[in-house]
Coordinates of C-alpha atoms (C1' of nucleotides) in Angstrom, one line a residue:
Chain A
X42 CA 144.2 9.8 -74.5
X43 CA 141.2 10.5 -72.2
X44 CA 139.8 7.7 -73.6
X45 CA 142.0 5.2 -72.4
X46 CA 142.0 6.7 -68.8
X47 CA 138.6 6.6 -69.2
X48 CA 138.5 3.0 -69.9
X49 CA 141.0 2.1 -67.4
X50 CA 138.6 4.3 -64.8
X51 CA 135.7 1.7 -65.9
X52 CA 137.2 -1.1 -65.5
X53 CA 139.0 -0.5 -62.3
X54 CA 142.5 -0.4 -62.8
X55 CA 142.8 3.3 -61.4
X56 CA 145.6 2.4 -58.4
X57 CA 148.0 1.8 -61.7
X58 CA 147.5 4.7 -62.9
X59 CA 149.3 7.8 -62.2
X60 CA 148.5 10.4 -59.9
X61 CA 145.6 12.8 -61.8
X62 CA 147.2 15.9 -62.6
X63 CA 145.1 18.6 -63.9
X64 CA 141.5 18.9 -62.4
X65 CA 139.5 17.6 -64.7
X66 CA 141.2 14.2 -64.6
X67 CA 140.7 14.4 -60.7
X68 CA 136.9 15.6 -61.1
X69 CA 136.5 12.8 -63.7
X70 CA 138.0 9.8 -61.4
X71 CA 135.8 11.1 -58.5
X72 CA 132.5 11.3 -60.8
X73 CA 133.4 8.1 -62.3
X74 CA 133.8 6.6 -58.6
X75 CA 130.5 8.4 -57.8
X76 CA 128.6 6.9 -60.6
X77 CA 130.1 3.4 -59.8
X78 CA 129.0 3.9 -56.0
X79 CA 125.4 4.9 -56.7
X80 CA 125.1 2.1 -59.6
X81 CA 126.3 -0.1 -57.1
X82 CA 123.9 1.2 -54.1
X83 CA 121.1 0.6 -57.0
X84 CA 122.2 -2.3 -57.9
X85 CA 122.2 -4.0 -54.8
X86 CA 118.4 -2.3 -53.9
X87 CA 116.6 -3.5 -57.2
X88 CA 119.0 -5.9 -58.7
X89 CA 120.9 -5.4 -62.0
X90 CA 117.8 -5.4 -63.4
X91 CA 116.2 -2.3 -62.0
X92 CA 119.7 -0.2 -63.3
X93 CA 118.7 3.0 -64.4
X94 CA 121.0 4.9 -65.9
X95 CA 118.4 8.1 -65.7
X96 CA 117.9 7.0 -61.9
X97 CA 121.9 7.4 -61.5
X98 CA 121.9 10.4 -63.0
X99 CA 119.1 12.1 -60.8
X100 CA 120.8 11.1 -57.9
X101 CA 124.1 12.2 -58.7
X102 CA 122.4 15.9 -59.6
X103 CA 123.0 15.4 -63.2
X104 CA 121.2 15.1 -67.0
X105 CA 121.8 11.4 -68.3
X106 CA 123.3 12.4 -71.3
X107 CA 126.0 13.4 -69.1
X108 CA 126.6 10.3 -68.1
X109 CA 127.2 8.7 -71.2
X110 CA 131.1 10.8 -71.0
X111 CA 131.9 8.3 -68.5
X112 CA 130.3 4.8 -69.4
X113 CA 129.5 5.0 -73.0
X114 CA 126.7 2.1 -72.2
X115 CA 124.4 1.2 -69.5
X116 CA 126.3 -2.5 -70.1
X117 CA 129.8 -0.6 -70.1
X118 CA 128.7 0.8 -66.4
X119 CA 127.5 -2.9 -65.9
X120 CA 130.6 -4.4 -66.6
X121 CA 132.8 -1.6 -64.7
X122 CA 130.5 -3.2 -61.2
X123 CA 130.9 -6.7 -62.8
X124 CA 134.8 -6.6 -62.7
X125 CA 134.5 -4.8 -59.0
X126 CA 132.1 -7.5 -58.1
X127 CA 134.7 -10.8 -58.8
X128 CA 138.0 -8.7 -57.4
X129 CA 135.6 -7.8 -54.1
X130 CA 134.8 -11.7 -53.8
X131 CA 137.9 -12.7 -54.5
X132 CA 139.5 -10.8 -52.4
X133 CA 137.1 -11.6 -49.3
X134 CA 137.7 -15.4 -50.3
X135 CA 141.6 -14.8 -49.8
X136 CA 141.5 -13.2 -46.8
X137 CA 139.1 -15.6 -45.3
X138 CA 141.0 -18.8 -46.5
X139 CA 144.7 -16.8 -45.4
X140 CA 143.4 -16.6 -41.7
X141 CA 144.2 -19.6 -41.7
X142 CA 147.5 -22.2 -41.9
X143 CA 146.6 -25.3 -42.9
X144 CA 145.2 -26.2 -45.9
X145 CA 142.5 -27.9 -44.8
X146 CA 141.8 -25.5 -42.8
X147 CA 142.1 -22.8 -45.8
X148 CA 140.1 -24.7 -47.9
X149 CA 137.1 -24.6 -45.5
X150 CA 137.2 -20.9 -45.4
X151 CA 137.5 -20.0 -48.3
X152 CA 134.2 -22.1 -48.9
X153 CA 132.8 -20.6 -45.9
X154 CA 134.3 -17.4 -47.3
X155 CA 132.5 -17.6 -50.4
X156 CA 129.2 -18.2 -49.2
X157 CA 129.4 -15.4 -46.4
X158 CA 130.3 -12.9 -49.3
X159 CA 127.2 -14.1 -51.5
X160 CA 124.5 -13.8 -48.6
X161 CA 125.7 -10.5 -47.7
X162 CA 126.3 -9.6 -51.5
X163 CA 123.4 -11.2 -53.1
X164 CA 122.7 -9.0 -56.1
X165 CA 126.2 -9.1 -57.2
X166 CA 126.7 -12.8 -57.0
X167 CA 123.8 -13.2 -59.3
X168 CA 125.3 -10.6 -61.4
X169 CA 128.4 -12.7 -61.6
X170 CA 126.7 -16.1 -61.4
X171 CA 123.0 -15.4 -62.8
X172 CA 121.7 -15.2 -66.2
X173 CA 124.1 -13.7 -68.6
X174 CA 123.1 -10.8 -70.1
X175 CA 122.3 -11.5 -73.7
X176 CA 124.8 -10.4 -76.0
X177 CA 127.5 -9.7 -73.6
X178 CA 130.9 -10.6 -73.8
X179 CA 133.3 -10.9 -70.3
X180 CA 136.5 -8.4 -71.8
X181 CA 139.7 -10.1 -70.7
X182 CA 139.9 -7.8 -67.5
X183 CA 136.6 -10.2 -66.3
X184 CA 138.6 -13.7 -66.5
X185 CA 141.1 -13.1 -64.5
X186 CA 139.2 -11.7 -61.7
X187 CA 136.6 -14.1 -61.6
X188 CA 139.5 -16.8 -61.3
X189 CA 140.4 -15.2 -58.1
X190 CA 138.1 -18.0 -56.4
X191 CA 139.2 -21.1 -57.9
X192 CA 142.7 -20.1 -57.8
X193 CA 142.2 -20.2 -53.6
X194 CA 140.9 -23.5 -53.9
X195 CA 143.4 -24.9 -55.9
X196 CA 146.6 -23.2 -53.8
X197 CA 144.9 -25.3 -51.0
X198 CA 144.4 -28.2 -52.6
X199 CA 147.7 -27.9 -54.1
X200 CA 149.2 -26.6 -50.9
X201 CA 147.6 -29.9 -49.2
X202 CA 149.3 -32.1 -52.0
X203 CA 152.6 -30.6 -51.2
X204 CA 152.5 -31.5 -48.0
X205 CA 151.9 -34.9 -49.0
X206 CA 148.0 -34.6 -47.1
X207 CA 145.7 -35.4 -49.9
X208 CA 144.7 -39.2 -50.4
X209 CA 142.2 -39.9 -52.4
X210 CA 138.9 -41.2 -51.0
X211 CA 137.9 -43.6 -53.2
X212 CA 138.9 -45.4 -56.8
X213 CA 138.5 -42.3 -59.6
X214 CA 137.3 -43.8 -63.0
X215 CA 140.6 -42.8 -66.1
X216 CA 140.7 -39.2 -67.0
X217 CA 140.3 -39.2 -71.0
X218 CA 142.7 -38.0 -72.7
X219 CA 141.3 -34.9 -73.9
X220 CA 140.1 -34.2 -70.4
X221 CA 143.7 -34.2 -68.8
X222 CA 145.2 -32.3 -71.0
X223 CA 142.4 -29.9 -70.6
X224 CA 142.8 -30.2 -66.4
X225 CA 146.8 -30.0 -67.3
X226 CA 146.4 -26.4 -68.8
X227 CA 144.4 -25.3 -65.7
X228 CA 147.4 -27.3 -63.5
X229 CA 150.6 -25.5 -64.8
X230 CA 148.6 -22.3 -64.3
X231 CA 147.4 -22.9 -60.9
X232 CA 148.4 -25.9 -59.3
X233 CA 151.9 -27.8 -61.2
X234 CA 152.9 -31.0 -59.8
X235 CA 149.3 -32.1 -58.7
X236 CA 147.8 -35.0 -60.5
X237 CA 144.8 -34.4 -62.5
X238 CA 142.6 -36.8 -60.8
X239 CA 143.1 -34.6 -57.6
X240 CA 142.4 -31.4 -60.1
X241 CA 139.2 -33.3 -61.3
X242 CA 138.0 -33.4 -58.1
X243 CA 138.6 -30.0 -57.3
X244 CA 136.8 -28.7 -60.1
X245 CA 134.1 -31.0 -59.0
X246 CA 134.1 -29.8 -55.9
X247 CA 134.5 -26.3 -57.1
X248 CA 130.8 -26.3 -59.7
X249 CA 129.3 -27.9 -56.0
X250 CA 130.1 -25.0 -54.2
X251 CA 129.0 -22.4 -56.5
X252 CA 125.8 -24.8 -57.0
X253 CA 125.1 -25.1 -53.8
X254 CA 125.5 -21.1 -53.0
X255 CA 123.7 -20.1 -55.8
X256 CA 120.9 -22.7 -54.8
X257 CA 120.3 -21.0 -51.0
X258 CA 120.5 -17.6 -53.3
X259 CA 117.8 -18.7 -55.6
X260 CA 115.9 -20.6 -52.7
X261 CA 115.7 -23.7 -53.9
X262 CA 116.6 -25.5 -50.4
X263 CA 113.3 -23.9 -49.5
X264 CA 111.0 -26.8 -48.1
X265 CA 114.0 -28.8 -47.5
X266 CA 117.5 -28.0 -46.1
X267 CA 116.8 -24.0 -45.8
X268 CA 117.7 -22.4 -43.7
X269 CA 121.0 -24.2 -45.1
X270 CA 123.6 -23.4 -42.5
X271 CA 124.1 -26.9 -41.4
X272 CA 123.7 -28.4 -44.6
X273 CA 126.6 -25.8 -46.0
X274 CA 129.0 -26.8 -43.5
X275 CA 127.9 -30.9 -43.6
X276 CA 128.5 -30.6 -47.7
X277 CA 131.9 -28.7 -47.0
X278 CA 132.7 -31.2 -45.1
X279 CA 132.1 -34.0 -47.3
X280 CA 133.7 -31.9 -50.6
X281 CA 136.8 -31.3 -48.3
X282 CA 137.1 -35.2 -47.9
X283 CA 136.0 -36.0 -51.8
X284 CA 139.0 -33.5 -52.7
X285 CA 141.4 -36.2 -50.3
X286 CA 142.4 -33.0 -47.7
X287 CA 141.9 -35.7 -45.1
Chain B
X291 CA 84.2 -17.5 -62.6
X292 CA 86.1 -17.0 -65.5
X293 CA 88.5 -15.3 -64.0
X294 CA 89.3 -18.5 -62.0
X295 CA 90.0 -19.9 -65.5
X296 CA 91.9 -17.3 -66.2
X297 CA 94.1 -18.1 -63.4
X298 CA 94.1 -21.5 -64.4
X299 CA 95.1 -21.4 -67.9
X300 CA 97.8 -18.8 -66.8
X301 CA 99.7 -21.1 -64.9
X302 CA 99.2 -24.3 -67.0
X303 CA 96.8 -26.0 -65.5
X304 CA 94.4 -26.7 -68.8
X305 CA 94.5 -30.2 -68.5
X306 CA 92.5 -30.1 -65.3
X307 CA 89.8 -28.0 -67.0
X308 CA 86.7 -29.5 -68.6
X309 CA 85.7 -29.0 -72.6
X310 CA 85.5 -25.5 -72.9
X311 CA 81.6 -25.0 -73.5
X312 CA 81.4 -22.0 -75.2
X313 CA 83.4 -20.4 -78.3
X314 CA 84.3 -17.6 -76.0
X315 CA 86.2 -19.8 -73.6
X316 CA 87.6 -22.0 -76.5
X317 CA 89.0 -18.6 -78.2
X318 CA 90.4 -17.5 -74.9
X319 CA 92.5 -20.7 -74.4
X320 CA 93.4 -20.7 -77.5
X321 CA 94.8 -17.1 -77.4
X322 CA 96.3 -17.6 -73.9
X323 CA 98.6 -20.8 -75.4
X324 CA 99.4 -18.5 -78.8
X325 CA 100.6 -15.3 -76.3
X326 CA 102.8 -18.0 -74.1
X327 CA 103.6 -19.4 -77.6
X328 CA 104.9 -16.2 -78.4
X329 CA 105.8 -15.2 -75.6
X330 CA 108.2 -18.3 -75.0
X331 CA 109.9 -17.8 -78.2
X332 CA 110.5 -14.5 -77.6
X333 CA 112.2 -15.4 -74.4
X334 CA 114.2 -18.5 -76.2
X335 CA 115.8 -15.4 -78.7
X336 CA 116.4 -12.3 -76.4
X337 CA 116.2 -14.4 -72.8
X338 CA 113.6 -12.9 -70.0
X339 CA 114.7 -9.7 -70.1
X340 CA 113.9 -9.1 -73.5
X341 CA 110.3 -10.3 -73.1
X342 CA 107.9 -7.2 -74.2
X343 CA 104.5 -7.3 -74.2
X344 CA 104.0 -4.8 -76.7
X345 CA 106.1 -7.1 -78.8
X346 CA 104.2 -9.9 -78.0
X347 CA 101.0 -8.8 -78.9
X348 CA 102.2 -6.7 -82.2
X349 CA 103.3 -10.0 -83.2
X350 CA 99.8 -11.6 -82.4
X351 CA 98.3 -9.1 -84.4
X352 CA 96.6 -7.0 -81.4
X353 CA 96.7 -4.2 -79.1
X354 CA 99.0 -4.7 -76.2
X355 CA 96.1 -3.9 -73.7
X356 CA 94.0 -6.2 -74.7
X357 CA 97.1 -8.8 -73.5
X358 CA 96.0 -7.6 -70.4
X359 CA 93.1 -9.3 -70.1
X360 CA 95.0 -12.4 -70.4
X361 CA 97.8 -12.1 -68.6
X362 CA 97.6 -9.3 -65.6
X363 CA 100.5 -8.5 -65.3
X364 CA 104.5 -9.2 -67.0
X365 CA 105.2 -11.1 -64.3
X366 CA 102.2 -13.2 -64.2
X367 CA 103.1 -14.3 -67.9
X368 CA 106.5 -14.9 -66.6
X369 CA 105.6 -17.2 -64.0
X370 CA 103.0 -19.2 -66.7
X371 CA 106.6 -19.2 -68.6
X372 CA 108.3 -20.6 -65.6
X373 CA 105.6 -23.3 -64.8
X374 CA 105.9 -24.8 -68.2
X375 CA 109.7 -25.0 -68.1
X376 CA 109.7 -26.7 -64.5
X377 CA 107.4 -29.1 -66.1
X378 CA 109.0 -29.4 -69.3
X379 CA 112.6 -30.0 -67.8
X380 CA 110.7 -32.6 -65.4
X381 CA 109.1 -34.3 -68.2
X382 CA 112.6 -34.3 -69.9
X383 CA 114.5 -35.6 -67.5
X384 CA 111.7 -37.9 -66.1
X385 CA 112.3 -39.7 -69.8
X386 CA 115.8 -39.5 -69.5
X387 CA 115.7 -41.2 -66.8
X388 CA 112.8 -44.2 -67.6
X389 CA 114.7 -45.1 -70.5
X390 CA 117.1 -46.8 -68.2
X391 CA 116.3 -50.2 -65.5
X392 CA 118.8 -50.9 -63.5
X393 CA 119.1 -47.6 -60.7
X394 CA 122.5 -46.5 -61.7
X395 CA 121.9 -46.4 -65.3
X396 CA 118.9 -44.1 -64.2
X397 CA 120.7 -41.5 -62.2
X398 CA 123.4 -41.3 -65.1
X399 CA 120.3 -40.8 -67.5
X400 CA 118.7 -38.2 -65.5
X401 CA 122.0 -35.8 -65.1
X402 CA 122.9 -36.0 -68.8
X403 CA 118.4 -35.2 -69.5
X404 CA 119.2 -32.6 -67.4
X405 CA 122.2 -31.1 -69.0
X406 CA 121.2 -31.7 -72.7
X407 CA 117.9 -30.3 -71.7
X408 CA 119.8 -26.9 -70.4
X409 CA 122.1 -26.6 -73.7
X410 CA 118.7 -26.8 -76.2
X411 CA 116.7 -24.7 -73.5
X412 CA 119.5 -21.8 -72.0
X413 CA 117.1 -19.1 -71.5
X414 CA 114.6 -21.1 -70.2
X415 CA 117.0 -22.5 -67.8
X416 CA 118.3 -19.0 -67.1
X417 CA 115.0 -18.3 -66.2
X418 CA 114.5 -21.0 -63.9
X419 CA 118.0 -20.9 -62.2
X420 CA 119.2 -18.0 -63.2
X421 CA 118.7 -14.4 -61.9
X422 CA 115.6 -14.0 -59.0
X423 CA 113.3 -11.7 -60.6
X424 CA 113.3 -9.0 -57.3
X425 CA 110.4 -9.3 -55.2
X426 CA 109.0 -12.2 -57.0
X427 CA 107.3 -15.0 -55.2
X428 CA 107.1 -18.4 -56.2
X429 CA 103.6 -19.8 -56.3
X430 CA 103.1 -23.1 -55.0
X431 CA 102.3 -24.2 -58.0
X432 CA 106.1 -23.7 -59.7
X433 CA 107.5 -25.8 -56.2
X434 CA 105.7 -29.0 -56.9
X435 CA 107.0 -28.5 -60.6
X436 CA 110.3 -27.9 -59.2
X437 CA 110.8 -30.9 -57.1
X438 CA 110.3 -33.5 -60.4
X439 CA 114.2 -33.3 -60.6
X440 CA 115.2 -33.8 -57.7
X441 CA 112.4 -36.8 -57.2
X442 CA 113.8 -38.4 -60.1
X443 CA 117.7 -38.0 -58.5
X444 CA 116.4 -39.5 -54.8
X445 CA 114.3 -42.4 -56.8
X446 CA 117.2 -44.0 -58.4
X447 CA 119.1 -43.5 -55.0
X448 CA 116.1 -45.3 -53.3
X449 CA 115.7 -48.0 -55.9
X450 CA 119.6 -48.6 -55.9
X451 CA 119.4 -48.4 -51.9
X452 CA 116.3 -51.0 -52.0
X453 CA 118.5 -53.1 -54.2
X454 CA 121.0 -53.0 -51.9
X455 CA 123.2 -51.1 -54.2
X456 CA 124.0 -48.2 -52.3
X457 CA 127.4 -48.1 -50.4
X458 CA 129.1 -45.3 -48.6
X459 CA 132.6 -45.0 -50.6
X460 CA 133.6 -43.5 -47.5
X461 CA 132.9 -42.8 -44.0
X462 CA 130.8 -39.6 -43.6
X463 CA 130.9 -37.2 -40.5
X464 CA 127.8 -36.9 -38.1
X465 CA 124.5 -35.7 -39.3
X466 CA 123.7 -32.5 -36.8
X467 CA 120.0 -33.7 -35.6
X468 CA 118.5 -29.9 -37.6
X469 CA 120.3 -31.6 -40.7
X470 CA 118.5 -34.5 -39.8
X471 CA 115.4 -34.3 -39.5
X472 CA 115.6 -31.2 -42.5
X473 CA 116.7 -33.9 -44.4
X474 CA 114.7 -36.6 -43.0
X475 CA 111.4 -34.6 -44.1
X476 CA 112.5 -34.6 -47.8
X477 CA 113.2 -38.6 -47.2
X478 CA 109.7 -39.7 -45.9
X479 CA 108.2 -38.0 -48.9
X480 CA 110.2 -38.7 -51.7
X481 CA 112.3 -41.5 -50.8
X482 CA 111.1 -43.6 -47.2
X483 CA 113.7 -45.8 -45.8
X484 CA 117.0 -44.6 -47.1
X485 CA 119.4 -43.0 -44.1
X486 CA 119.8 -39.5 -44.3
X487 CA 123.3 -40.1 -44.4
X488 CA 122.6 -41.2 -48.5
X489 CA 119.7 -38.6 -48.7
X490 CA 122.1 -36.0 -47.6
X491 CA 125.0 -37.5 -50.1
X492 CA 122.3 -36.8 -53.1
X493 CA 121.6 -33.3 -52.1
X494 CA 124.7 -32.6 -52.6
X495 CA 125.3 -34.3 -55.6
X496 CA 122.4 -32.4 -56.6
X497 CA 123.4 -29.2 -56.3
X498 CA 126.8 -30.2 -57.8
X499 CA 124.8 -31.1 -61.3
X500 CA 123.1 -27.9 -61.1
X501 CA 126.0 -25.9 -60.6
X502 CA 128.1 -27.9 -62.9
X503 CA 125.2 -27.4 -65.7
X504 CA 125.1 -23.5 -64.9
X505 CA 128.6 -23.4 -65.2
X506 CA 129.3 -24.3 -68.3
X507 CA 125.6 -22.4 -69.3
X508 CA 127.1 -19.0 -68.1
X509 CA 130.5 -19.9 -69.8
X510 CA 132.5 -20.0 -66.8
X511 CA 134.2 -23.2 -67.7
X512 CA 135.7 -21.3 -70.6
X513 CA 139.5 -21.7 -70.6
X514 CA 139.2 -24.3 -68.3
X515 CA 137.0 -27.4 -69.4
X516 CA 135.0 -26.0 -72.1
X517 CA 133.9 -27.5 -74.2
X518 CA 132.6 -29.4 -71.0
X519 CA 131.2 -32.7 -72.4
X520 CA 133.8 -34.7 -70.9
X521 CA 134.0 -33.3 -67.9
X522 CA 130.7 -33.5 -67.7
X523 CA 130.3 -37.4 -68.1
X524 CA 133.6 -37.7 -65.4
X525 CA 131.6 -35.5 -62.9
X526 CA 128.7 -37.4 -63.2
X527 CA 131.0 -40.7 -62.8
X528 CA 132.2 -39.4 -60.0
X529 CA 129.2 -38.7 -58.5
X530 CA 128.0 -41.7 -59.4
X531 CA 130.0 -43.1 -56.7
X532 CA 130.2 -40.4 -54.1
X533 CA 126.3 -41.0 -53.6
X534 CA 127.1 -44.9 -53.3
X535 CA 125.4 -45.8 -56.5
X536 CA 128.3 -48.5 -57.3
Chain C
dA53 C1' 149.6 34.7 -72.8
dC54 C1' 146.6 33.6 -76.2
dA55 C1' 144.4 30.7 -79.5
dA56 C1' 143.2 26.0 -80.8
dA57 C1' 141.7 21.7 -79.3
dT58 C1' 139.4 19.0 -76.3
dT59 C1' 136.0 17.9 -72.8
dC60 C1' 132.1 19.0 -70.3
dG61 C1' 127.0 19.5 -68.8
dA62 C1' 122.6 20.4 -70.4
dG63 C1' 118.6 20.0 -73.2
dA64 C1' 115.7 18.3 -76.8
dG65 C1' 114.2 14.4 -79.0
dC66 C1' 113.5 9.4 -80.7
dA67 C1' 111.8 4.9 -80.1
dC68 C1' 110.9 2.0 -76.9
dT69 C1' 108.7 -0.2 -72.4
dG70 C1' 104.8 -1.7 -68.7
dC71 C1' 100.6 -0.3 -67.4
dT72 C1' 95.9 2.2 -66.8
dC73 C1' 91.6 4.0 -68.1
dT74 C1' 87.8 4.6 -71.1
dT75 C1' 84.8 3.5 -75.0
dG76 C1' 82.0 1.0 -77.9
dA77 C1' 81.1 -3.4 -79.8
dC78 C1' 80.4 -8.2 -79.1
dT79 C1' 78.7 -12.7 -76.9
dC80 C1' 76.3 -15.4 -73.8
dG81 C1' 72.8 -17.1 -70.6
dA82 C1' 68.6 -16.4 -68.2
Chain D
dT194 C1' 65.3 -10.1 -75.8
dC195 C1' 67.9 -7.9 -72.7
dG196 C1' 71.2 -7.2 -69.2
dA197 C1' 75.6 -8.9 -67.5
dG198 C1' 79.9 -10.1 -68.7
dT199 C1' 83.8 -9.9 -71.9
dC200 C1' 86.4 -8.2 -75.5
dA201 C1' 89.8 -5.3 -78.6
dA202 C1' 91.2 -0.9 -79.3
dG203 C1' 93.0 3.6 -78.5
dA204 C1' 94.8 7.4 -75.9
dG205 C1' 97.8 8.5 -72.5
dC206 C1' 101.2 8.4 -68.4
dA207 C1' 105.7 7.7 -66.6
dG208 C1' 109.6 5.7 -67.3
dT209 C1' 113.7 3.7 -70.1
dG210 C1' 118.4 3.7 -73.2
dC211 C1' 120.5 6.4 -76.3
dT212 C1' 121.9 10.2 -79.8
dC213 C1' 122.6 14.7 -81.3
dT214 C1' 123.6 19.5 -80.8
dC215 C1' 125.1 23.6 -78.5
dG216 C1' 127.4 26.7 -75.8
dA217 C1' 130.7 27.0 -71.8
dA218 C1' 134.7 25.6 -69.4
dT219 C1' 139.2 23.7 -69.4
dT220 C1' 143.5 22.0 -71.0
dT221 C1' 147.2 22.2 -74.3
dG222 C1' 150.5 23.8 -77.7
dT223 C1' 152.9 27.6 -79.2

DNA sequence: ACAAATTCGAGAGCACTGCTCTTGACTCGA
DNA sequence: TCGAGTCAAGAGCAGTGCTCTCGAATTTGT
């Protein structure tokens, strides 16, 4: 049974569970909490790489065996900051495209949102958007958080279509068939009533923003359009147009 | 002196080299290729992170210290590692791309080189776009290597602009004059007289291909357009046209 | 209220890792 | 030929993830 809230603890779902009532459940969700916070604090000094579940440990005043009661794995305690990681994006992303009405208007934040998360959260982007750690498989509770951010994009592009403000730029070449119906699935999820050619062109726009983010992360606008501020918005810009929110 | 060969051989600059003279410098770069060898399949199977030295050189047959005297450091065999894949993803696409006359036919040919070479090297590209290995510096050398890409990507632009084959499919907002002139110093040296407006169009085209291809590398197309081929050949379509390449 | 079941921290220990230092043998060029 | 330069090897250091065991503390069932 102390298993499962254990689990639960890891991956982050502790606001459904129930208050904690004897005290070693309370002492466990605060040391659990602890751990996360100090993993985290690491995380973000060394990268993901330079983890250390020992290094934890000493920090928090404990032996590292006893840490293995709460994340069974140093890739258990990975994944705990990994889930964290896409709900703490997404969430920014939300609240930067809600401040605003429009959808045009929430589309650029949220792309402006995304990239303002990532520069001040740069070890956790690449621990969401780096190399995958060999072996590792995202557990369900991973997917749906990391579609926090493309869900934003599509409400506004959907939003936009709605409102009968999205024209496309230019002539799109046919969708194959196999293509649509893969679009369609993510459409009746996300987005129903908008054609896949302006979902197509979403996702486009969509691997272009998370290229171009993980680009200035990596710095490979270095020598060219870094510092990348201007060339951010000017690409928004354009993608904004591409996706028809004229 | 021989350390400057040392130095050179590390980062993949052989070619440059004359005849080794002596046995003693023709056994060393022999056993600097078999420990990158090694070193490079090891990475193909476990990715960077599972890169050990001591592995390395038990499978060579020797002492891990004497690895040392090849390679200083991990990260120096690292960044040898990294130099070759720049160049061999280059090379790659470079082929891709020649295969092809007329400018359009080259860009298509250079974005699906670059994606096939991704899917039968991941780790390699992992390595290269991937994860920033904390406080690593790029040489100078792995910039050059870097930038054969994107020179292929803003040749066919320039050939298809020299044509006279490059139109705007739509009208695109002001260049700020930063922008400009970032831009305009990636134009004079890789592709003179095409308009920034176009140059700036194919940066972000370029970054849309690189986030597209680490997309679907890091499986976050899964549930969406995976498996992404199709998607892949639309994008590329549709990017096709966004740089004006009609 | 008391015993049984469970959970806990601590410690020892295993098999690794990158890296340093020393030692003695080897090779090469003057 | 002989000294300078280079080499592989070994021991060793500090660190890692992880497992196991062992008492102590706590919770739970009766």
């Amino acid at each position: 049974m102390l298993s499962n809230l254990c689990t639960d603890l890891a991956t982050g779902r502790l606001s459904r569970m129930p208050a904690h009532r004897t005290a070693r459940e309370r002492a466990r969700a605060e040391l659990t909490a602890a751990i996360k916070d100090e993993a985290r604090r690491q995380c973000g000094e060394r990268g993901a790489d330079g983890l250390s579940l020992r290094a934890v440990a000493r920090e928090l005043g404990m032996v590292s065996s006893a840490l293995y009661r709460y994340f069974p794995s140093r890739d258990d305690l990975l994944t705990a900051l990994i889930i964290d990681a896409y709900n703490d994006m997404g969430a920014a992303v939300e609240q930067a495209a809600e401040q605003h009405e429009h959808p045009r208007e929430r589309w650029r934040g949220a792309c402006h949102g995304l990239r303002t998360w990532a520069r001040t959260h740069p070890h956790e982007y690449s621990l969401l958007y780096g190399t995958p750690i060999p072996g590792y498989q995202a557990p369900q509770d991973t997917v749906s958080a990391a579609r926090r951010v493309p869900a934003v994009l599509l409400a506004a592009v959907s939003d936009g279509w709605k409102a009968g403000e999205v024209e496309a730029p230019f002539a799109a070449p046919e969708l194959s068939p196999l293509l649509r119906e893969q679009i369609g699935v993510v459409g009746t999820a996300l987005a129903p009533g908008v054609p896949e050619e302006v979902l197509a062109r979403t996702m486009i726009a969509w691997s272009q923003l998370f290229g171009m983010v993980g680009f200035e992360r990596t710095g490979h606008f270095v020598g060219s359009v870094d510092p990348a501020d201007e060339f951010f918005t000017y690409a928004v810009e354009q993608m904004t147009l591409f996706v028809g929110l004229s």
